PDB file of C-alpha atoms and ligand atoms in Angstrom:
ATOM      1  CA  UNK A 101      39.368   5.203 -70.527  1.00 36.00           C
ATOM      2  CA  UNK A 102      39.660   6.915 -73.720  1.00 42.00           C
ATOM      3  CA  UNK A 103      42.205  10.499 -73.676  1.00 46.00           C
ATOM      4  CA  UNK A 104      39.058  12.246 -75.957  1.00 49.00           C
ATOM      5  CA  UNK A 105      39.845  15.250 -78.864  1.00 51.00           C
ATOM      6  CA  UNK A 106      42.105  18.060 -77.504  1.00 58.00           C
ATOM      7  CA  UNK A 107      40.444  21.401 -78.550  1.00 69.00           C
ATOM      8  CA  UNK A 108      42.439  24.390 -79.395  1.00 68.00           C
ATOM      9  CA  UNK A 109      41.284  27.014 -77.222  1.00 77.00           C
ATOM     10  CA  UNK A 110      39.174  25.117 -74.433  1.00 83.00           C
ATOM     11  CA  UNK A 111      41.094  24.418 -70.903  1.00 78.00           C
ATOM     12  CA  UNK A 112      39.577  21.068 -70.201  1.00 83.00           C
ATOM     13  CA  UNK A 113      40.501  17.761 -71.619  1.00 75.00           C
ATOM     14  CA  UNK A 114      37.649  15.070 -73.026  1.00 76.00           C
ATOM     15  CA  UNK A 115      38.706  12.437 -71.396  1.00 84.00           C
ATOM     16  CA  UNK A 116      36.149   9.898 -70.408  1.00 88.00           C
ATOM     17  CA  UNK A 117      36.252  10.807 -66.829  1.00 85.00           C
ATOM     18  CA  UNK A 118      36.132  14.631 -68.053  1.00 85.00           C
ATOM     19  CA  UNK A 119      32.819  13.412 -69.970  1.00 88.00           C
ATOM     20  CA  UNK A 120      31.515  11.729 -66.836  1.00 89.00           C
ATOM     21  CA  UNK A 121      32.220  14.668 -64.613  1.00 87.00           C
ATOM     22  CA  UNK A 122      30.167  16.954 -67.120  1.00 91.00           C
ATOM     23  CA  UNK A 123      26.940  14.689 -66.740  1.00 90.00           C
ATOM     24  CA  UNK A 124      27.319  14.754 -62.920  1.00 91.00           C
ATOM     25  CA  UNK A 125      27.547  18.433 -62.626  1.00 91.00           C
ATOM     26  CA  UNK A 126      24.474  18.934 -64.783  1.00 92.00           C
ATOM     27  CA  UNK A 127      22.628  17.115 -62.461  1.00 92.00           C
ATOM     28  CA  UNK A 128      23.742  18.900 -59.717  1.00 92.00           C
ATOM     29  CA  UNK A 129      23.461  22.566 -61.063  1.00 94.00           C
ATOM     30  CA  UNK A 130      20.118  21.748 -62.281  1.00 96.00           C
ATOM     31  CA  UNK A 131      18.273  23.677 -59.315  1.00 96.00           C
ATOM     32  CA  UNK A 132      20.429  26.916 -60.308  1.00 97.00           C
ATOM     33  CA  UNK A 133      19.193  26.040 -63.447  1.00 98.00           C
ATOM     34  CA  UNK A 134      15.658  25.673 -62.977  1.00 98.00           C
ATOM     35  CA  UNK A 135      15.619  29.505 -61.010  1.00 98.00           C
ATOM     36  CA  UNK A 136      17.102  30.791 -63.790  1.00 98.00           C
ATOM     37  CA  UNK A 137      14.875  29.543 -66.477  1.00 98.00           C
ATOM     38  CA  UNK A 138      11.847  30.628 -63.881  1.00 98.00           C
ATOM     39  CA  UNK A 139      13.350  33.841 -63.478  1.00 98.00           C
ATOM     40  CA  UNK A 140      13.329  34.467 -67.754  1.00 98.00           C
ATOM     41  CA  UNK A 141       9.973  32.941 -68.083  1.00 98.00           C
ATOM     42  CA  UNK A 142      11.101  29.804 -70.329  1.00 98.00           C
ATOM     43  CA  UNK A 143       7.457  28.206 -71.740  1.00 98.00           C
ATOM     44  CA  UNK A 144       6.170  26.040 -73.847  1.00 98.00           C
ATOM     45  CA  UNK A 145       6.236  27.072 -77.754  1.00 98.00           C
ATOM     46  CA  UNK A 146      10.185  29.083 -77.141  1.00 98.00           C
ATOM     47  CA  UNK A 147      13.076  28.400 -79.428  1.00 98.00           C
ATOM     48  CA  UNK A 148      16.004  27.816 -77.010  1.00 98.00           C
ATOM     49  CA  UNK A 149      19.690  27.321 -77.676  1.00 98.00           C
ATOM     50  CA  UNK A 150      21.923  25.290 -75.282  1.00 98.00           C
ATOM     51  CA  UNK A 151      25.537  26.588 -76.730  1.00 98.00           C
ATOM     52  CA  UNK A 152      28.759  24.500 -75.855  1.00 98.00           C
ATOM     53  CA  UNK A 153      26.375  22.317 -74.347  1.00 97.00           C
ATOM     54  CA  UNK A 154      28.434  19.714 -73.721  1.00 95.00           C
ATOM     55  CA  UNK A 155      27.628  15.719 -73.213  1.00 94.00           C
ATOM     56  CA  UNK A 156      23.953  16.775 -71.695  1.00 96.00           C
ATOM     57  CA  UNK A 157      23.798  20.113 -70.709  1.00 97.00           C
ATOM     58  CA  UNK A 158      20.543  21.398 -70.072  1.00 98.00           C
ATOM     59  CA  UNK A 159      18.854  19.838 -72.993  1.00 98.00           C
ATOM     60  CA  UNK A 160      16.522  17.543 -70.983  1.00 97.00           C
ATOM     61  CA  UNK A 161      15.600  20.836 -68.563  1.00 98.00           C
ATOM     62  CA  UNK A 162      14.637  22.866 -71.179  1.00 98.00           C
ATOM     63  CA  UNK A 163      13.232  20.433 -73.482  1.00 98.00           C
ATOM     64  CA  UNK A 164      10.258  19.738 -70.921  1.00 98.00           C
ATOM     65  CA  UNK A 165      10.276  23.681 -70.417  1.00 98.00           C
ATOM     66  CA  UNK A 166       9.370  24.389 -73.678  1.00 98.00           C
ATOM     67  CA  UNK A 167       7.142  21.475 -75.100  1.00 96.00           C
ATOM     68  CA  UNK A 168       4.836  21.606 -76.939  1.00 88.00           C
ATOM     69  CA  UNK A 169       5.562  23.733 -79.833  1.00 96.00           C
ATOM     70  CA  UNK A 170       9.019  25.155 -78.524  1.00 98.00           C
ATOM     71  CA  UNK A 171      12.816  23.586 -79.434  1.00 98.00           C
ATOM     72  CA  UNK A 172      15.857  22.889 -77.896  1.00 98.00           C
ATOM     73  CA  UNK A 173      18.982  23.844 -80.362  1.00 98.00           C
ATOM     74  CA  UNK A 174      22.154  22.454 -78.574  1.00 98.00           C
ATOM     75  CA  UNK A 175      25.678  22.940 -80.059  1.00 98.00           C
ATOM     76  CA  UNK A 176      29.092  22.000 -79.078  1.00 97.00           C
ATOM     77  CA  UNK A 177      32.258  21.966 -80.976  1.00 97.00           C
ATOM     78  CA  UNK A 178      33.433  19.015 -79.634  1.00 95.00           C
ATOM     79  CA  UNK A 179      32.035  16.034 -82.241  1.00 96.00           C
ATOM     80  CA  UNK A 180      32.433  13.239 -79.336  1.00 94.00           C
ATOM     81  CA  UNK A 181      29.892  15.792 -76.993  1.00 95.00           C
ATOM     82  CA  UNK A 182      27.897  16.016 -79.686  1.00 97.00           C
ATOM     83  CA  UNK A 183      27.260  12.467 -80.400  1.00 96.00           C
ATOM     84  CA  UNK A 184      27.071  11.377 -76.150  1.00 94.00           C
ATOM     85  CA  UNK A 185      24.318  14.523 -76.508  1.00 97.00           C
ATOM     86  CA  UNK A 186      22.307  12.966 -79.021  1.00 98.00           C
ATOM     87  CA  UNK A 187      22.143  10.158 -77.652  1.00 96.00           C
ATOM     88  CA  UNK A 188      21.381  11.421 -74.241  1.00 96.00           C
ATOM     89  CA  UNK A 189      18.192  13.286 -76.107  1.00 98.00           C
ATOM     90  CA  UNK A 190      17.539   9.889 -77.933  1.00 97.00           C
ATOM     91  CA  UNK A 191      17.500   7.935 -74.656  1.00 97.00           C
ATOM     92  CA  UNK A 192      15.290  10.358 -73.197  1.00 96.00           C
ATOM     93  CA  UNK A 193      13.091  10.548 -76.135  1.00 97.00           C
ATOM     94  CA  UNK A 194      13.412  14.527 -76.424  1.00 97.00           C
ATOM     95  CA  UNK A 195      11.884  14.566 -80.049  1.00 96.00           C
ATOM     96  CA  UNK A 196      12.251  18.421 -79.590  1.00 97.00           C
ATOM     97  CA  UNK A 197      16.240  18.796 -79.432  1.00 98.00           C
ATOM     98  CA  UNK A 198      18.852  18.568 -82.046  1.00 98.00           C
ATOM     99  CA  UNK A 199      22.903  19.038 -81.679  1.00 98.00           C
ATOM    100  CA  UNK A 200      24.685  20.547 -83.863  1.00 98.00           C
ATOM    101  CA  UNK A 201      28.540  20.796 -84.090  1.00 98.00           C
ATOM    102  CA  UNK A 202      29.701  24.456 -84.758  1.00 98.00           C
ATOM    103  CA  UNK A 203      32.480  26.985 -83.287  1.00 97.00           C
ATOM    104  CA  UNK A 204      30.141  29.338 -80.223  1.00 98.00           C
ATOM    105  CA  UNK A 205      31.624  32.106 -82.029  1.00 97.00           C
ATOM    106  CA  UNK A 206      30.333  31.601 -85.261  1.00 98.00           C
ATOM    107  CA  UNK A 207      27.081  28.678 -85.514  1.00 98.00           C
ATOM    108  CA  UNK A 208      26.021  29.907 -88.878  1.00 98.00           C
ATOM    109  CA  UNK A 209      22.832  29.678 -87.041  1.00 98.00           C
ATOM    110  CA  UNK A 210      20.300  32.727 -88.232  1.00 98.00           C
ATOM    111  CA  UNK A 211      20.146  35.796 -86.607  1.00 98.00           C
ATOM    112  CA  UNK A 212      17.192  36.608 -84.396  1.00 98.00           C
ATOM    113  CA  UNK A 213      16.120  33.312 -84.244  1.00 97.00           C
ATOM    114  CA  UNK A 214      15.634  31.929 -80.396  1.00 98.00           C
ATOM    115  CA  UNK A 215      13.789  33.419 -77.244  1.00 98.00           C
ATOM    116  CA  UNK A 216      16.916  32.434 -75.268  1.00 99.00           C
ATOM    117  CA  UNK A 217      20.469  32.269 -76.351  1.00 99.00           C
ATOM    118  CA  UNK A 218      21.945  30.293 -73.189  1.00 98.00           C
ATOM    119  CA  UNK A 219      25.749  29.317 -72.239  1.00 98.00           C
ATOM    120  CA  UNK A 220      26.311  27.490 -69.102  1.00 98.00           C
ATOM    121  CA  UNK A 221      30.561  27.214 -67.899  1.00 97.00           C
ATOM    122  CA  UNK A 222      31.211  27.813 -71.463  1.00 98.00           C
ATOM    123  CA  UNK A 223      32.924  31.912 -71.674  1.00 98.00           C
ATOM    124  CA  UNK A 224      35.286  30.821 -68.553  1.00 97.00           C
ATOM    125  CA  UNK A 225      36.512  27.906 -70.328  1.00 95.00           C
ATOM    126  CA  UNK A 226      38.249  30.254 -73.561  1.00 96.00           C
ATOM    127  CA  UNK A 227      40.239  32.708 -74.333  1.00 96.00           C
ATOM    128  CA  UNK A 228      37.467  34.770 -75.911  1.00 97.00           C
ATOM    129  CA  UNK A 229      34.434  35.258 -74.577  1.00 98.00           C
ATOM    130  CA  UNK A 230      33.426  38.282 -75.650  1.00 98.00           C
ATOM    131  CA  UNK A 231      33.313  37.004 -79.294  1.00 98.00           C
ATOM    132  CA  UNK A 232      31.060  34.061 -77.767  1.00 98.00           C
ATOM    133  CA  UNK A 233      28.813  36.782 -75.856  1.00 98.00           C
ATOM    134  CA  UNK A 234      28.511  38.950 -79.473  1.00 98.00           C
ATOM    135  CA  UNK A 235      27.320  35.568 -81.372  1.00 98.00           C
ATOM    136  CA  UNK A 236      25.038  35.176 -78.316  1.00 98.00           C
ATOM    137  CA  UNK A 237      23.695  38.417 -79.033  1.00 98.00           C
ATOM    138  CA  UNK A 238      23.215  37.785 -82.585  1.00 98.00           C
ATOM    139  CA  UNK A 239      21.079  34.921 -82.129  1.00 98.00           C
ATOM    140  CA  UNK A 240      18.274  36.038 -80.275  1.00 98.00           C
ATOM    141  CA  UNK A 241      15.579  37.872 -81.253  1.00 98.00           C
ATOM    142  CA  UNK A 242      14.365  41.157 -80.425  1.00 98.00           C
ATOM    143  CA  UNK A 243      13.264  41.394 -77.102  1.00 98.00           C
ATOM    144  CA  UNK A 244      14.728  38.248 -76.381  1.00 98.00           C
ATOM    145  CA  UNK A 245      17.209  36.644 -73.283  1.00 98.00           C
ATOM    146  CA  UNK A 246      21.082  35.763 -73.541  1.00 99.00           C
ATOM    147  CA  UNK A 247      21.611  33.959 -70.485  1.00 98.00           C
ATOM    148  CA  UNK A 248      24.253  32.056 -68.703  1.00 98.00           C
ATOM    149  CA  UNK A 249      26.217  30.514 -65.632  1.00 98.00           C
ATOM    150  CA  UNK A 250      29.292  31.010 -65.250  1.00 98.00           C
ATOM    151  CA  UNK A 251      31.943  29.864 -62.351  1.00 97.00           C
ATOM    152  CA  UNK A 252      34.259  32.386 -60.396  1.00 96.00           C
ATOM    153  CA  UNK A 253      37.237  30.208 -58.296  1.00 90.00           C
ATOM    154  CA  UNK A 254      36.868  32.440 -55.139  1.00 88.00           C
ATOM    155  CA  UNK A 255      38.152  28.885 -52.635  1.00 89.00           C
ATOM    156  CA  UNK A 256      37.621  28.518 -49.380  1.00 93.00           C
ATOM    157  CA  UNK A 257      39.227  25.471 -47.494  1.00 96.00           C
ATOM    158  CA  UNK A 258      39.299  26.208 -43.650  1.00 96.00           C
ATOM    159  CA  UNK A 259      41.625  24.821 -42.354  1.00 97.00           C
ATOM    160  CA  UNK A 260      44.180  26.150 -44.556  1.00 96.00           C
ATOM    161  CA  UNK A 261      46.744  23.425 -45.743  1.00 97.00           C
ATOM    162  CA  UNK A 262      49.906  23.720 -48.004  1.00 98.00           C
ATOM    163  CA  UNK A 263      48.473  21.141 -50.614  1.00 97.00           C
ATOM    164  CA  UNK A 264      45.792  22.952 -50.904  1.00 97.00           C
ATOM    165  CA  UNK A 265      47.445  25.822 -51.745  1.00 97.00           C
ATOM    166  CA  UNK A 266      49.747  24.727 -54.367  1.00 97.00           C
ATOM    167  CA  UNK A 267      46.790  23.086 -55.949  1.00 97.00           C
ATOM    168  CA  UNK A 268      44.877  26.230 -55.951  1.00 96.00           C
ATOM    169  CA  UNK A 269      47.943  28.202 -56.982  1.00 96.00           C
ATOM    170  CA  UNK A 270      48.453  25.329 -59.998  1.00 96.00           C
ATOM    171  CA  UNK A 271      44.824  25.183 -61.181  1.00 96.00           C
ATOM    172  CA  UNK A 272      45.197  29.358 -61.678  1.00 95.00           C
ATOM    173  CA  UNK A 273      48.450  29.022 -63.379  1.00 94.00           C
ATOM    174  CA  UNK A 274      46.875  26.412 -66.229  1.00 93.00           C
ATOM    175  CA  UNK A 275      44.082  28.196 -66.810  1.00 93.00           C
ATOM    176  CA  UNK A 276      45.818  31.311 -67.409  1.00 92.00           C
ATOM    177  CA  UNK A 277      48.145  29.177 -69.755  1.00 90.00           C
ATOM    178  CA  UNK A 278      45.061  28.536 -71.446  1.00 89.00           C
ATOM    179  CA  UNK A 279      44.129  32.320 -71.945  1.00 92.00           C
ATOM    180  CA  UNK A 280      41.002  31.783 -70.246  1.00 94.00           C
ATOM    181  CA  UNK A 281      39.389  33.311 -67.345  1.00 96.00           C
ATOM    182  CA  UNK A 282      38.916  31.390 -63.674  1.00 96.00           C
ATOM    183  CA  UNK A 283      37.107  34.710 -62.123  1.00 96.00           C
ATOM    184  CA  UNK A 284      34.582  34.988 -65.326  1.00 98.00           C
ATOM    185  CA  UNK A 285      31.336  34.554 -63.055  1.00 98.00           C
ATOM    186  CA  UNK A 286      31.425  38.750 -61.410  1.00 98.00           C
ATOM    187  CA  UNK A 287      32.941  39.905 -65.362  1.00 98.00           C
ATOM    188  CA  UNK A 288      29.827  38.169 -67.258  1.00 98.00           C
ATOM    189  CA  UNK A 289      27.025  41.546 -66.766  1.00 98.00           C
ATOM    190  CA  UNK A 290      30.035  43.746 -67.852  1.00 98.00           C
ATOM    191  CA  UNK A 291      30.034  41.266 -71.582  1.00 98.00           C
ATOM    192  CA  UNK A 292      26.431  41.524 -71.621  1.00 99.00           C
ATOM    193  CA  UNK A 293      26.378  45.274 -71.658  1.00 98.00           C
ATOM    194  CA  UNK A 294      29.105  45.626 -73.964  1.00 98.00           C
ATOM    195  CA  UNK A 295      27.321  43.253 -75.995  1.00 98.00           C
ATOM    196  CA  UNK A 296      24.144  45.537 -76.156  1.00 98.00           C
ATOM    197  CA  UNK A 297      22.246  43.616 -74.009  1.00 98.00           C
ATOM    198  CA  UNK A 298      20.132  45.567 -71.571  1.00 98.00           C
ATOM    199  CA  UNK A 299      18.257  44.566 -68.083  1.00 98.00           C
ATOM    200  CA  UNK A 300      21.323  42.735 -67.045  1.00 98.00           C
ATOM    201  CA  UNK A 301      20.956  41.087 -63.643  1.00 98.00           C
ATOM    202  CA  UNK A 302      22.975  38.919 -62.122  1.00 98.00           C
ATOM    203  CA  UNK A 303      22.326  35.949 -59.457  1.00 98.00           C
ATOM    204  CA  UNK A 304      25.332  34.308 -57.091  1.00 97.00           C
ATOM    205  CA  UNK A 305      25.308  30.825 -55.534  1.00 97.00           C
ATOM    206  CA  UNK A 306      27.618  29.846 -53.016  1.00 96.00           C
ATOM    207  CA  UNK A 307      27.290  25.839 -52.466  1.00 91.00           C
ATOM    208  CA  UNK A 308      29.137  24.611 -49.170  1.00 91.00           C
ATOM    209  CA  UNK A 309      29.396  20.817 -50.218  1.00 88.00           C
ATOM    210  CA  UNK A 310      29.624  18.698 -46.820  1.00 90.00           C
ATOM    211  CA  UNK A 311      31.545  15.741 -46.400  1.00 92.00           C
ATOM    212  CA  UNK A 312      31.437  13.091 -48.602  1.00 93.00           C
ATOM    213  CA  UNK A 313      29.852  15.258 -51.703  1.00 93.00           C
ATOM    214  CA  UNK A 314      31.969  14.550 -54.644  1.00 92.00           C
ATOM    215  CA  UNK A 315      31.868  18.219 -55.487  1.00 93.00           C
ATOM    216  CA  UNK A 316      34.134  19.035 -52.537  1.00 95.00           C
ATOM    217  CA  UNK A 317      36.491  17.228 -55.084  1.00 96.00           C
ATOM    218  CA  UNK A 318      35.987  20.341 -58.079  1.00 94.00           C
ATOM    219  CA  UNK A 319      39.709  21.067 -57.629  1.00 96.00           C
ATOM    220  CA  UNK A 320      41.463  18.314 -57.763  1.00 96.00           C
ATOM    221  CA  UNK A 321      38.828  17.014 -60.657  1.00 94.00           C
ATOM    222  CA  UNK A 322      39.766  20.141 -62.711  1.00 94.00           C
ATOM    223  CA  UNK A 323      43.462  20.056 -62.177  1.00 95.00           C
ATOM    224  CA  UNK A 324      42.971  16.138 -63.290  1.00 93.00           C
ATOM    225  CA  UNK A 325      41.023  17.383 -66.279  1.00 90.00           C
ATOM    226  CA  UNK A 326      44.103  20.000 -66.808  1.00 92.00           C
ATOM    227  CA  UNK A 327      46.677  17.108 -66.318  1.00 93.00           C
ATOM    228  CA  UNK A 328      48.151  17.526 -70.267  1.00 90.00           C
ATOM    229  CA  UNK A 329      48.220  21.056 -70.330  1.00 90.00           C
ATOM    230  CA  UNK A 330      50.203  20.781 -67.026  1.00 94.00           C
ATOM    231  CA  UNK A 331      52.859  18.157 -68.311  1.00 95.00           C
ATOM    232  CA  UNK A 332      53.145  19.570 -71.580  1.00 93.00           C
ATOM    233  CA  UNK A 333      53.779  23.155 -70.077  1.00 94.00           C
ATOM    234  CA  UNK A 334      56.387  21.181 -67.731  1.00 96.00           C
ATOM    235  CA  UNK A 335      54.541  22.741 -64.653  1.00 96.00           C
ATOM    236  CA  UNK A 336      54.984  19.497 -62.490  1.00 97.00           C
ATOM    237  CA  UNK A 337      55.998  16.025 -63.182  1.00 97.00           C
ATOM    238  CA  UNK A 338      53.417  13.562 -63.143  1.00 97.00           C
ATOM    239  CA  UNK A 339      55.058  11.764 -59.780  1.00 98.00           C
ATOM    240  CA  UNK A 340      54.549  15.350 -58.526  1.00 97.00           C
ATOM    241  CA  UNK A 341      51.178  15.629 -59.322  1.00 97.00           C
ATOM    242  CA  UNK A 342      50.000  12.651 -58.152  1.00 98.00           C
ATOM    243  CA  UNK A 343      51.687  13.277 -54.613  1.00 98.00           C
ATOM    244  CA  UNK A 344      49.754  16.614 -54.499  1.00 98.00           C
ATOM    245  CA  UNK A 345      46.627  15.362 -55.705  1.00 98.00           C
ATOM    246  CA  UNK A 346      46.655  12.873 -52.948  1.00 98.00           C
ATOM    247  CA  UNK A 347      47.651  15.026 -50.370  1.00 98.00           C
ATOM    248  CA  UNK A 348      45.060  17.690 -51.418  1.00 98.00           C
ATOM    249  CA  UNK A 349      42.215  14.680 -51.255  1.00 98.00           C
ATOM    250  CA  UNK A 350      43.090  13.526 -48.059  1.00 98.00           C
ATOM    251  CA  UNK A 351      42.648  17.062 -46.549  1.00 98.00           C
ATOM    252  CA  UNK A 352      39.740  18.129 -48.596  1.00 97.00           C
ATOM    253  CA  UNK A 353      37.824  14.740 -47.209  1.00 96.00           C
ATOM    254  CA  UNK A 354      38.189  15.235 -43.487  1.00 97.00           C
ATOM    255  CA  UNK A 355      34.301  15.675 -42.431  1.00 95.00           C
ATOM    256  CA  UNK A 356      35.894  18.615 -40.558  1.00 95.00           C
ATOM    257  CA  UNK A 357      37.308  20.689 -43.367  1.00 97.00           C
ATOM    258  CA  UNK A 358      34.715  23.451 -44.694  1.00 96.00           C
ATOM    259  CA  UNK A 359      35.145  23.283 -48.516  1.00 95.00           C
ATOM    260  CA  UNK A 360      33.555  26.065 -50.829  1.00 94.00           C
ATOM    261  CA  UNK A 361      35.101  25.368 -54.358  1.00 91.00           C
ATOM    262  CA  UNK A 362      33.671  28.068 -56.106  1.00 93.00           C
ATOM    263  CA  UNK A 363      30.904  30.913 -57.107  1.00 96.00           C
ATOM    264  CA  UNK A 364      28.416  30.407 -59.632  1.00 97.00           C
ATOM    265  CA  UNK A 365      27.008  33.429 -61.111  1.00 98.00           C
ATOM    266  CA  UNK A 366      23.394  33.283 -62.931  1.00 98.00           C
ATOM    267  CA  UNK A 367      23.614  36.566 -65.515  1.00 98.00           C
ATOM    268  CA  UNK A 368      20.936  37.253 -67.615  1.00 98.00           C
ATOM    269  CA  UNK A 369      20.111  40.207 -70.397  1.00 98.00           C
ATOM    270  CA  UNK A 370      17.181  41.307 -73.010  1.00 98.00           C
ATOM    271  CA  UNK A 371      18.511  41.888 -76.665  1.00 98.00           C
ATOM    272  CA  UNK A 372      16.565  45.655 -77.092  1.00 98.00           C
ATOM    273  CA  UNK A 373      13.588  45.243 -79.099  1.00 92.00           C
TER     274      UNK A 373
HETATM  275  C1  LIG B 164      32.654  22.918 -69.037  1.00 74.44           C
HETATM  276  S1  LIG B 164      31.777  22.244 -70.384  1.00 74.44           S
HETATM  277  C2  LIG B 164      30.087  22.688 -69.976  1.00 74.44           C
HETATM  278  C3  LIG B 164      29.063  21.846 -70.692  1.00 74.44           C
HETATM  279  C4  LIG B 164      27.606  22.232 -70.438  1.00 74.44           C
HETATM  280  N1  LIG B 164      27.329  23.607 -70.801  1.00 74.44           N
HETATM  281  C5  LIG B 164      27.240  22.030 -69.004  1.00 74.44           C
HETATM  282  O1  LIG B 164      27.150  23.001 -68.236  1.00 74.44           O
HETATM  283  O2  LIG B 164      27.044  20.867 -68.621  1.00 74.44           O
HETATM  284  C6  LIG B 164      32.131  23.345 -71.734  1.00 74.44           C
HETATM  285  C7  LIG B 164      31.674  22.827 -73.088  1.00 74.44           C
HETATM  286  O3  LIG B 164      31.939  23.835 -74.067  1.00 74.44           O
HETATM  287  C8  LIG B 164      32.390  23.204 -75.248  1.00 74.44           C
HETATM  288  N2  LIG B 164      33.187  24.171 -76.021  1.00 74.44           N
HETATM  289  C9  LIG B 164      34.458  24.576 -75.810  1.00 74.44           C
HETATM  290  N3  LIG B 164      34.830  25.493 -76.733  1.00 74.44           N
HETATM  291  C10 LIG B 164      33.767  25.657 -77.535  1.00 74.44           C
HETATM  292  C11 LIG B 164      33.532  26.453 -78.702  1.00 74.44           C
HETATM  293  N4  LIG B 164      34.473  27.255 -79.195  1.00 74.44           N
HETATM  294  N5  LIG B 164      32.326  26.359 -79.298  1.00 74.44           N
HETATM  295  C12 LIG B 164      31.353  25.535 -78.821  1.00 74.44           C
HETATM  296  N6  LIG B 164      31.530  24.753 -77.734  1.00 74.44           N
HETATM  297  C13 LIG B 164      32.711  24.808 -77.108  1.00 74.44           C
HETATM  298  C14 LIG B 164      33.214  22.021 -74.743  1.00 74.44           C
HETATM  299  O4  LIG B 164      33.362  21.039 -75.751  1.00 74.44           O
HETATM  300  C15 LIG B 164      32.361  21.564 -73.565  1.00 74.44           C
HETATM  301  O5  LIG B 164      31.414  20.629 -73.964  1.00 74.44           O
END
């Protein structure tokens, strides 16, 4: 397992596992996804952009959206997710999609150029979004979307447990370390408009993951993912995180304990025409 880059300004690590985690949660927030994109009216012949898209994103989804005639822009800062993203569009033969590796705040991609400027767990994961958002609102074109999903860490785990707690309570404290924002999914419409944007709606999903679904794990994965940060910030010892981590697995796995990780906010707006 490889430790990955370390990215000034971006919570999560790039380890291997992070990498892995990534592709598995694009599969499984691909129906939230799909509404969205059927919601905006995606078609064939749009110019899309997948930004901080990550190792796959939702290059595949909106590839088949918009052939024939439309593209698929992705771009990620990260030059490791933008090679594993290539190649995921080369193994799926999306002749339609190219990566690119630029800052979200500044692509040097031209203004007014896409139908749909979309961001999925991107403006939660740094310390400023609102920069991201404006750059968003650059690139689309009149009359075009900005649209994204974005995570809020509203946790329920019933019953309560103390390991539980102090993970919760540790995954809040890193993130803020990070300058970023855990409750970005309800502040994403208030961007938008600030951006400019107008027709902002918003959309919220509440997934209750039953027993055995690896997404009951989102907590402990993230902390995991936060691991350096934590260490290097001297928030626990490792010993001390591994004691919690198992502790916090154990209870999270009991078919009996209801486990709802998180929000996920669709929020969508029209750059005025
Ligand atoms: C949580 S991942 C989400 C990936 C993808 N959007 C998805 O939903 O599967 C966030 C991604 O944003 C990228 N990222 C972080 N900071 C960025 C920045 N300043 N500009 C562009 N991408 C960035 C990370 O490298 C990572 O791939």
């Amino acid at each position: 397992m490889t430790e990955g880059v370390t990215l000034p300004g971006y919570t999560l690590s790039s380890s291997e596992a992070e990498q892995e985690r990534l592709r598995r949660q694009a599969d499984d927030l691909r129906p939230h996804s799909t509404d969205l994109f059927g919601r905006l009216g995606v078609q064939p012949g749009w110019e899309v952009l997948d930004l901080g898209c990550g190792p796959r994103g939702n290059l595949d989804l909106l590839a088949g959206l918009t052939a024939s005639g439309g593209r698929v822009t992705g771009v990620d800062v990260n030059p490791d997710h933008v090679r594993l993203a290539e190649g995921f569009a080369a193994a799926r033969g999306l002749g339609n999609v190219t990566v690119r590796c630029a800052d979200a705040r500044a692509t040097g991609l031209p203004p007014g150029s896409f139908d749909l400027v979309y961001a999925r767990l991107l403006l939660m994961n740094i310390p400023w979004p609102g920069d991201v958002v404006a750059e968003m609102a650059r690139l689309a074109r009149p009359g075009g979307w900005v649209a994204g999903e974005e995570a809020d860490a509203i946790c329920i785990c019933d019953p309560p447990h103390e390991a539980w707690d102090r993970l919760t309570a540790l995954l809040r404290q890193a993130w803020q370390l990070a300058g970023a924002d855990l409750a970005m999914g309800r502040r994403v419409a208030a961007l938008y408009r600030a951006a400019g944007l107008t027709d902002v709606g918003t959309h919220v999903y509440a997934d209750l993951h039953p027993a055995g679904h690896w997404r009951r794990m989102i907590v402990p994965d993230l902390v995991r993912s936060l691991r350096p940060r934590i260490l290097a910030a001297g928030l626990l010892t490792e010993r001390e995180l591994d004691d919690l981590d198992r502790a916090a697995r154990a209870h999270i796995e009991a078919p009996g304990t209801v486990m709802l990780p998180m929000l996920y906010f669709t929020t969508w707006g029209r750059k005025p025409g």
